[in-house]
Amino acid sequence: MPVMPLPLRLSLFYTAYFLVIGIQLPFWPLWLESRGLTAAEIGLILSVSLWVRIVTIPVAGVVVDRTGNRRGALIVLSACSLAASLMYPPIDGFWPILLVTVLVSACFSPVMNLGDNLTLLIARANRLDYGRMRLWGSVSFIAAAGLGGVTAADQGPEAVLYLLIGGIALTAAAACLLPKPPPRATSPSPAGIAGRGRVTILMTDPAFLLFLGATAAIQSSHAVYYVFGTLHWRELGHSEAVIGWLWAEGVIAEVLLFAFGTALGARLSPARLLMVAGIGALVRWTGTAMAETVPALAVLQVLHALTFGAAHLAAMQYIARAIPIERSATAQALYGALATGMCTALAMMVAGAAYERLHAGAYFAMAAMALAGTGLALLLAGRERTEPLPADA
């Protein structure tokens, strides 16, 4: 039986995972609203997923760095996510939904970070292009957003739930097809290097802290968009189908960046790429606060290539270049837990209250966060190292 090529196996994982995200980000608030939740409760439900990340992602990262069993962890976590998601259909009300959300998030939150870490290690060992594999996740997001918009319009918000569960099932199946990482990455770390020690080394490094701060501010500036983008556009009179394609359009731009971003990354350091992302976010959120027509929103959605795509590519490049393999999963975990977890959760909590009072004006607060992230990226550029931190002894 022929062996499936490495890039295909990794691309299938991203394809399956982002089917879930392509349904969840644009349309999960519609399902929550259909179950009677208020805007503030929706903001809390979505933010709690990110709070859970703060615990589960670092724990998973440290365990994987110590055992080296990245593939096994991904299979177990994906399967547990599927089991937990099957508890959603019969429940109603804020507290039951909150409880199930905690369970699903505890299992599913580490999946992306561990998958990225596995892909980066394999890409480094086999001279593969990370962006060319990751872009299939973005393509999948586009398809899922388009499918979700049409399905929600035709069959109502309840169909969103079953699309989500189906995506998690496919992610679990794709995890079983993942390759094993290179031998060095599968070897357990030395017994003397405790998980807490790895975290301490990273969290006392000024450059790494600047990296976390810059990525946190830029990624967290998406909070209003992620939580209330769909609801806001619907209030402006746009249909679910149009909303789905607006989401998809932003990710099309992201796909193009991942397809051709290697050349951009070769010309710009991770810090400078973060600066580009921050400036793009400043322009995007300022414009989104004022835009109402589909053409104006469509132009602004193209900036997703910078605000998310360039920021994520910069983060992956920084971890690959500046962090040794022995601490790479822990660094990836801290990035996921703090930069895209805790800080985004805080921003989402603020977004719920801000949107209830200001509606589109809440995007101006996101623009301010993007400006702060750009400033931190500028400071990081002055300290950026060209060699990784010393490996664990």
Short mmCIF file of C-alpha atoms in Angstrom, two decimals:
data_model
loop_
_atom_site.label_atom_id
_atom_site.label_comp_id
_atom_site.label_asym_id
_atom_site.label_seq_id
_atom_site.Cartn_x
_atom_site.Cartn_y
_atom_site.Cartn_z
CA MET A 1 0.00 0.00 0.00
CA PRO A 2 1.53 3.36 -1.00
CA VAL A 3 2.46 5.73 1.80
CA MET A 4 0.58 9.04 1.81
CA PRO A 5 3.03 11.95 1.26
CA LEU A 6 3.92 14.02 4.31
CA PRO A 7 2.57 17.33 2.94
CA LEU A 8 -0.77 15.71 2.10
CA ARG A 9 -1.20 14.20 5.57
CA LEU A 10 -0.43 17.51 7.25
CA SER A 11 -2.63 19.44 4.82
CA LEU A 12 -5.56 17.10 5.53
CA PHE A 13 -5.23 17.84 9.23
CA TYR A 14 -5.44 21.59 8.64
CA THR A 15 -8.35 21.08 6.23
CA ALA A 16 -10.36 19.16 8.83
CA TYR A 17 -9.49 21.43 11.74
CA PHE A 18 -10.47 24.61 9.92
CA LEU A 19 -13.82 23.16 8.89
CA VAL A 20 -14.62 23.55 12.59
CA ILE A 21 -13.27 27.09 12.80
CA GLY A 22 -15.00 28.12 9.56
CA ILE A 23 -18.34 27.19 11.10
CA GLN A 24 -17.62 28.28 14.67
CA LEU A 25 -16.28 31.79 14.17
CA PRO A 26 -18.94 33.22 11.87
CA PHE A 27 -22.01 31.23 12.91
CA TRP A 28 -21.67 29.87 16.45
CA PRO A 29 -23.08 33.15 17.86
CA LEU A 30 -26.23 32.52 15.78
CA TRP A 31 -26.71 29.13 17.44
CA LEU A 32 -26.09 30.62 20.88
CA GLU A 33 -28.58 33.40 20.16
CA SER A 34 -31.14 30.80 19.02
CA ARG A 35 -30.85 29.17 22.46
CA GLY A 36 -31.93 32.44 24.11
CA LEU A 37 -28.55 33.86 25.17
CA THR A 38 -28.03 37.63 25.38
CA ALA A 39 -25.16 39.50 23.70
CA ALA A 40 -23.27 39.66 27.01
CA GLU A 41 -23.80 35.92 27.61
CA ILE A 42 -22.62 35.13 24.08
CA GLY A 43 -19.47 37.15 24.73
CA LEU A 44 -18.86 35.23 27.96
CA ILE A 45 -19.45 31.83 26.33
CA LEU A 46 -16.99 32.61 23.56
CA SER A 47 -14.42 34.09 25.93
CA VAL A 48 -14.54 31.13 28.32
CA SER A 49 -13.13 28.94 25.56
CA LEU A 50 -10.08 31.16 25.55
CA TRP A 51 -9.79 31.17 29.34
CA VAL A 52 -9.69 27.37 29.29
CA ARG A 53 -6.80 27.58 26.82
CA ILE A 54 -4.71 29.32 29.45
CA VAL A 55 -4.58 26.07 31.44
CA THR A 56 -4.92 23.28 28.92
CA ILE A 57 -2.55 24.48 26.20
CA PRO A 58 0.52 25.01 28.46
CA VAL A 59 -0.13 21.69 30.22
CA ALA A 60 -0.37 19.89 26.88
CA GLY A 61 2.75 21.65 25.59
CA VAL A 62 4.87 20.77 28.61
CA VAL A 63 3.67 17.14 28.61
CA VAL A 64 4.42 16.78 24.91
CA ASP A 65 7.88 18.35 25.27
CA ARG A 66 8.64 15.87 28.06
CA THR A 67 7.25 12.76 26.31
CA GLY A 68 7.76 13.66 22.65
CA ASN A 69 4.43 11.99 21.77
CA ARG A 70 2.87 14.77 19.70
CA ARG A 71 0.85 12.54 17.38
CA GLY A 72 -0.64 10.46 20.19
CA ALA A 73 -1.69 13.57 22.09
CA LEU A 74 -3.43 14.95 19.00
CA ILE A 75 -5.39 11.73 18.47
CA VAL A 76 -6.57 11.53 22.09
CA LEU A 77 -7.50 15.21 22.35
CA SER A 78 -9.43 15.18 19.06
CA ALA A 79 -11.40 12.08 20.04
CA CYS A 80 -12.27 13.55 23.45
CA SER A 81 -13.38 16.78 21.75
CA LEU A 82 -15.82 14.81 19.61
CA ALA A 83 -17.24 12.99 22.63
CA ALA A 84 -17.76 16.26 24.51
CA SER A 85 -19.36 18.05 21.54
CA LEU A 86 -22.06 15.37 21.34
CA MET A 87 -23.42 16.78 24.62
CA TYR A 88 -24.55 20.03 22.91
CA PRO A 89 -27.74 18.95 21.04
CA PRO A 90 -30.08 18.30 23.99
CA ILE A 91 -29.12 21.29 26.17
CA ASP A 92 -30.52 24.81 26.60
CA GLY A 93 -29.70 27.81 28.76
CA PHE A 94 -26.55 29.67 29.72
CA TRP A 95 -25.11 27.42 32.44
CA PRO A 96 -25.46 24.03 30.67
CA ILE A 97 -23.99 25.50 27.48
CA LEU A 98 -21.16 27.06 29.49
CA LEU A 99 -20.32 23.71 31.11
CA VAL A 100 -20.21 21.81 27.83
CA THR A 101 -18.19 24.62 26.25
CA VAL A 102 -15.58 24.24 29.00
CA LEU A 103 -15.33 20.50 28.32
CA VAL A 104 -15.05 20.88 24.55
CA SER A 105 -12.54 23.70 24.88
CA ALA A 106 -10.37 21.78 27.34
CA CYS A 107 -9.91 19.04 24.76
CA PHE A 108 -9.94 20.98 21.50
CA SER A 109 -7.92 24.06 22.48
CA PRO A 110 -4.46 22.37 22.40
CA VAL A 111 -5.10 20.66 19.06
CA MET A 112 -4.11 23.56 16.81
CA ASN A 113 -0.96 24.47 18.74
CA LEU A 114 0.27 20.88 18.89
CA GLY A 115 -0.57 20.43 15.21
CA ASP A 116 1.38 23.56 14.30
CA ASN A 117 4.31 22.40 16.41
CA LEU A 118 4.32 18.98 14.74
CA THR A 119 4.13 20.58 11.29
CA LEU A 120 6.96 23.02 12.01
CA LEU A 121 9.24 20.20 13.20
CA ILE A 122 8.48 18.04 10.17
CA ALA A 123 8.81 21.00 7.82
CA ARG A 124 12.21 21.89 9.30
CA ALA A 125 13.48 18.30 9.05
CA ASN A 126 12.19 17.70 5.51
CA ARG A 127 12.58 21.20 4.02
CA LEU A 128 8.83 21.62 3.52
CA ASP A 129 7.00 24.94 3.18
CA TYR A 130 4.82 25.48 6.27
CA GLY A 131 2.70 28.12 4.54
CA ARG A 132 1.84 25.86 1.60
CA MET A 133 0.44 23.23 4.00
CA ARG A 134 -1.27 25.68 6.34
CA LEU A 135 -3.06 27.42 3.47
CA TRP A 136 -5.32 24.36 3.04
CA GLY A 137 -6.75 25.19 6.43
CA SER A 138 -7.63 28.62 5.12
CA VAL A 139 -9.19 27.13 1.98
CA SER A 140 -11.22 24.86 4.23
CA PHE A 141 -12.31 27.85 6.31
CA ILE A 142 -13.59 29.55 3.15
CA ALA A 143 -15.59 26.49 2.12
CA ALA A 144 -16.99 26.05 5.64
CA ALA A 145 -17.96 29.72 5.94
CA GLY A 146 -19.74 29.60 2.59
CA LEU A 147 -21.46 26.33 3.46
CA GLY A 148 -22.38 27.61 6.91
CA GLY A 149 -23.95 30.77 5.52
CA VAL A 150 -26.09 28.92 2.99
CA THR A 151 -27.04 26.20 5.49
CA ALA A 152 -27.95 28.66 8.25
CA ALA A 153 -30.09 30.65 5.81
CA ASP A 154 -31.90 27.56 4.51
CA GLN A 155 -32.18 25.37 7.61
CA GLY A 156 -31.70 27.73 10.55
CA PRO A 157 -29.13 28.00 13.34
CA GLU A 158 -29.59 24.40 14.57
CA ALA A 159 -27.85 23.11 11.43
CA VAL A 160 -24.74 25.05 12.50
CA LEU A 161 -24.34 22.74 15.50
CA TYR A 162 -24.31 19.57 13.41
CA LEU A 163 -21.85 21.03 10.92
CA LEU A 164 -19.59 21.82 13.88
CA ILE A 165 -19.80 18.28 15.28
CA GLY A 166 -19.09 16.84 11.83
CA GLY A 167 -15.97 18.99 11.53
CA ILE A 168 -14.66 17.79 14.88
CA ALA A 169 -15.22 14.17 13.79
CA LEU A 170 -13.18 14.78 10.63
CA THR A 171 -10.42 16.39 12.71
CA ALA A 172 -10.21 13.27 14.88
CA ALA A 173 -9.95 11.11 11.75
CA ALA A 174 -7.27 13.35 10.23
CA ALA A 175 -5.24 13.22 13.45
CA CYS A 176 -4.94 9.45 13.02
CA LEU A 177 -3.27 10.04 9.63
CA LEU A 178 -0.64 12.44 10.97
CA PRO A 179 3.01 11.40 10.61
CA LYS A 180 5.37 10.98 13.50
CA PRO A 181 7.78 13.87 14.13
CA PRO A 182 11.54 13.56 13.44
CA PRO A 183 13.50 11.39 15.93
CA ARG A 184 15.02 14.28 17.88
CA ALA A 185 11.55 15.71 18.56
CA THR A 186 10.17 12.36 19.76
CA SER A 187 12.91 11.82 22.32
CA PRO A 188 11.81 12.81 25.83
CA SER A 189 13.62 15.82 27.25
CA PRO A 190 16.27 15.20 29.92
CA ALA A 191 14.84 14.35 33.32
CA GLY A 192 16.45 17.39 34.88
CA ILE A 193 14.56 19.81 32.67
CA ALA A 194 11.22 20.22 34.40
CA GLY A 195 8.20 21.74 32.67
CA ARG A 196 8.25 24.67 35.08
CA GLY A 197 11.90 25.28 34.18
CA ARG A 198 11.09 25.54 30.49
CA VAL A 199 8.33 28.03 31.18
CA THR A 200 10.59 30.07 33.47
CA ILE A 201 13.38 30.26 30.89
CA LEU A 202 10.98 31.53 28.25
CA MET A 203 9.01 33.88 30.49
CA THR A 204 12.16 35.60 31.76
CA ASP A 205 13.47 36.27 28.25
CA PRO A 206 12.72 39.93 27.34
CA ALA A 207 12.54 39.27 23.61
CA PHE A 208 10.06 36.42 24.07
CA LEU A 209 7.91 38.63 26.32
CA LEU A 210 7.87 41.36 23.67
CA PHE A 211 6.92 38.72 21.11
CA LEU A 212 4.00 37.57 23.29
CA GLY A 213 2.88 41.14 23.91
CA ALA A 214 2.94 42.14 20.25
CA THR A 215 1.14 39.03 19.02
CA ALA A 216 -1.37 39.22 21.88
CA ALA A 217 -2.36 42.81 21.10
CA ILE A 218 -2.66 42.26 17.36
CA GLN A 219 -4.53 38.94 17.57
CA SER A 220 -6.79 40.18 20.39
CA SER A 221 -7.81 43.15 18.27
CA HIS A 222 -10.00 40.69 16.33
CA ALA A 223 -12.29 40.22 19.37
CA VAL A 224 -15.23 42.38 18.27
CA TYR A 225 -15.01 40.94 14.76
CA TYR A 226 -14.97 37.34 15.98
CA VAL A 227 -17.82 37.71 18.46
CA PHE A 228 -20.09 40.31 16.87
CA GLY A 229 -19.01 40.62 13.24
CA THR A 230 -21.86 38.40 12.03
CA LEU A 231 -24.47 40.00 14.28
CA HIS A 232 -23.34 43.52 13.33
CA TRP A 233 -23.49 42.82 9.61
CA ARG A 234 -26.93 41.28 10.02
CA GLU A 235 -28.08 44.45 11.82
CA LEU A 236 -26.86 46.41 8.79
CA GLY A 237 -29.29 44.36 6.69
CA HIS A 238 -26.91 41.88 5.07
CA SER A 239 -28.08 38.29 4.58
CA GLU A 240 -26.45 35.21 6.10
CA ALA A 241 -25.19 34.22 2.65
CA VAL A 242 -23.51 37.61 2.13
CA ILE A 243 -22.05 37.44 5.64
CA GLY A 244 -20.64 33.98 4.98
CA TRP A 245 -18.90 35.17 1.84
CA LEU A 246 -17.54 38.26 3.57
CA TRP A 247 -15.88 35.94 6.08
CA ALA A 248 -14.70 33.72 3.25
CA GLU A 249 -13.29 36.66 1.29
CA GLY A 250 -11.05 37.64 4.17
CA VAL A 251 -9.63 34.15 4.32
CA ILE A 252 -9.07 34.04 0.55
CA ALA A 253 -6.65 36.91 1.08
CA GLU A 254 -5.09 34.90 3.92
CA VAL A 255 -4.67 31.90 1.59
CA LEU A 256 -2.77 34.02 -0.90
CA LEU A 257 -0.48 35.23 1.86
CA PHE A 258 0.27 31.69 3.04
CA ALA A 259 0.83 30.57 -0.56
CA PHE A 260 3.38 33.28 -1.29
CA GLY A 261 4.38 34.33 2.22
CA THR A 262 7.66 32.43 2.26
CA ALA A 263 9.25 35.10 0.08
CA LEU A 264 7.81 37.81 2.33
CA GLY A 265 9.17 36.05 5.41
CA ALA A 266 12.59 35.81 3.80
CA ARG A 267 12.66 39.59 3.32
CA LEU A 268 11.14 40.63 6.64
CA SER A 269 12.09 39.45 10.11
CA PRO A 270 9.25 38.15 12.33
CA ALA A 271 9.17 41.46 14.23
CA ARG A 272 8.87 43.53 11.07
CA LEU A 273 6.20 41.20 9.74
CA LEU A 274 4.30 41.79 13.00
CA MET A 275 4.60 45.53 12.45
CA VAL A 276 3.00 45.14 9.02
CA ALA A 277 0.19 43.09 10.61
CA GLY A 278 -0.38 45.73 13.30
CA ILE A 279 -0.61 48.59 10.82
CA GLY A 280 -3.04 46.55 8.73
CA ALA A 281 -5.20 45.93 11.81
CA LEU A 282 -5.22 49.62 12.71
CA VAL A 283 -6.54 50.48 9.25
CA ARG A 284 -8.97 47.56 9.15
CA TRP A 285 -10.76 48.13 12.46
CA THR A 286 -10.94 51.90 12.02
CA GLY A 287 -12.58 51.36 8.64
CA THR A 288 -14.91 48.60 9.87
CA ALA A 289 -16.27 50.91 12.57
CA MET A 290 -17.54 53.23 9.84
CA ALA A 291 -18.26 50.96 6.86
CA GLU A 292 -21.82 49.80 6.12
CA THR A 293 -22.00 48.83 2.45
CA VAL A 294 -20.91 45.46 1.07
CA PRO A 295 -18.25 46.97 -1.27
CA ALA A 296 -16.62 48.88 1.60
CA LEU A 297 -16.68 45.84 3.88
CA ALA A 298 -15.29 43.67 1.08
CA VAL A 299 -12.29 45.96 0.65
CA LEU A 300 -11.59 45.93 4.39
CA GLN A 301 -11.88 42.14 4.57
CA VAL A 302 -8.87 41.83 2.26
CA LEU A 303 -6.76 43.17 5.14
CA HIS A 304 -7.34 39.87 6.96
CA ALA A 305 -4.29 38.69 5.02
CA LEU A 306 -2.25 41.04 7.18
CA THR A 307 -4.16 41.25 10.46
CA PHE A 308 -4.30 37.48 10.95
CA GLY A 309 -2.23 35.86 8.20
CA ALA A 310 0.93 37.94 8.53
CA ALA A 311 0.68 37.95 12.33
CA HIS A 312 0.37 34.15 12.48
CA LEU A 313 3.16 33.60 9.96
CA ALA A 314 5.40 35.94 11.95
CA ALA A 315 4.66 34.01 15.16
CA MET A 316 5.46 30.65 13.55
CA GLN A 317 8.69 32.03 12.10
CA TYR A 318 9.75 33.49 15.43
CA ILE A 319 9.22 30.19 17.26
CA ALA A 320 11.01 28.23 14.52
CA ARG A 321 13.99 30.59 14.43
CA ALA A 322 14.41 31.71 18.03
CA ILE A 323 13.32 28.69 20.12
CA PRO A 324 15.18 25.33 20.33
CA ILE A 325 13.24 22.16 19.51
CA GLU A 326 13.35 21.00 23.15
CA ARG A 327 11.22 23.98 24.18
CA SER A 328 9.27 24.50 20.96
CA ALA A 329 5.99 22.91 22.11
CA THR A 330 6.14 24.89 25.37
CA ALA A 331 6.76 28.13 23.46
CA GLN A 332 3.93 27.27 21.08
CA ALA A 333 1.72 26.57 24.09
CA LEU A 334 2.52 29.88 25.77
CA TYR A 335 1.77 31.68 22.53
CA GLY A 336 -1.56 29.86 22.27
CA ALA A 337 -2.49 30.25 25.93
CA LEU A 338 -1.47 33.86 26.46
CA ALA A 339 -1.28 35.63 23.11
CA THR A 340 -4.29 34.00 21.45
CA GLY A 341 -5.90 32.77 24.66
CA MET A 342 -5.96 34.92 27.78
CA CYS A 343 -5.59 38.27 26.06
CA THR A 344 -8.20 37.48 23.43
CA ALA A 345 -10.53 36.22 26.17
CA LEU A 346 -10.15 39.51 28.04
CA ALA A 347 -10.79 41.40 24.82
CA MET A 348 -13.91 39.33 24.13
CA MET A 349 -15.28 40.05 27.59
CA VAL A 350 -14.76 43.75 26.98
CA ALA A 351 -16.20 43.36 23.48
CA GLY A 352 -19.52 42.08 24.83
CA ALA A 353 -20.07 45.12 27.03
CA ALA A 354 -18.64 47.54 24.46
CA TYR A 355 -20.81 46.25 21.64
CA GLU A 356 -23.99 46.52 23.72
CA ARG A 357 -23.23 50.23 24.31
CA LEU A 358 -21.32 51.31 21.21
CA HIS A 359 -22.19 48.76 18.52
CA ALA A 360 -19.82 49.44 15.59
CA GLY A 361 -17.93 51.99 17.69
CA ALA A 362 -16.43 49.07 19.63
CA TYR A 363 -14.09 48.54 16.67
CA PHE A 364 -12.25 51.75 17.58
CA ALA A 365 -11.07 50.05 20.78
CA MET A 366 -9.73 47.21 18.64
CA ALA A 367 -7.83 49.73 16.51
CA ALA A 368 -6.18 51.06 19.68
CA MET A 369 -5.07 47.53 20.60
CA ALA A 370 -3.58 47.09 17.14
CA LEU A 371 -1.61 50.31 17.57
CA ALA A 372 -0.21 49.03 20.89
CA GLY A 373 0.81 45.76 19.24
CA THR A 374 2.61 47.63 16.48
CA GLY A 375 4.60 49.55 19.08
CA LEU A 376 5.65 46.35 20.86
CA ALA A 377 6.67 44.80 17.54
CA LEU A 378 8.86 47.84 16.92
CA LEU A 379 10.58 47.25 20.28
CA LEU A 380 10.99 43.56 19.43
CA ALA A 381 12.70 44.48 16.17
CA GLY A 382 15.44 46.14 18.19
CA ARG A 383 16.10 42.98 20.23
CA GLU A 384 15.45 40.29 17.65
CA ARG A 385 18.02 37.51 17.72
CA THR A 386 19.26 35.59 14.73
CA GLU A 387 20.12 32.41 16.66
CA PRO A 388 17.83 30.32 18.90
CA LEU A 389 18.04 30.38 22.67
CA PRO A 390 20.45 27.76 24.01
CA ALA A 391 19.00 24.25 23.97
CA ASP A 392 18.25 22.37 27.16
CA ALA A 393 21.37 20.88 28.60
#
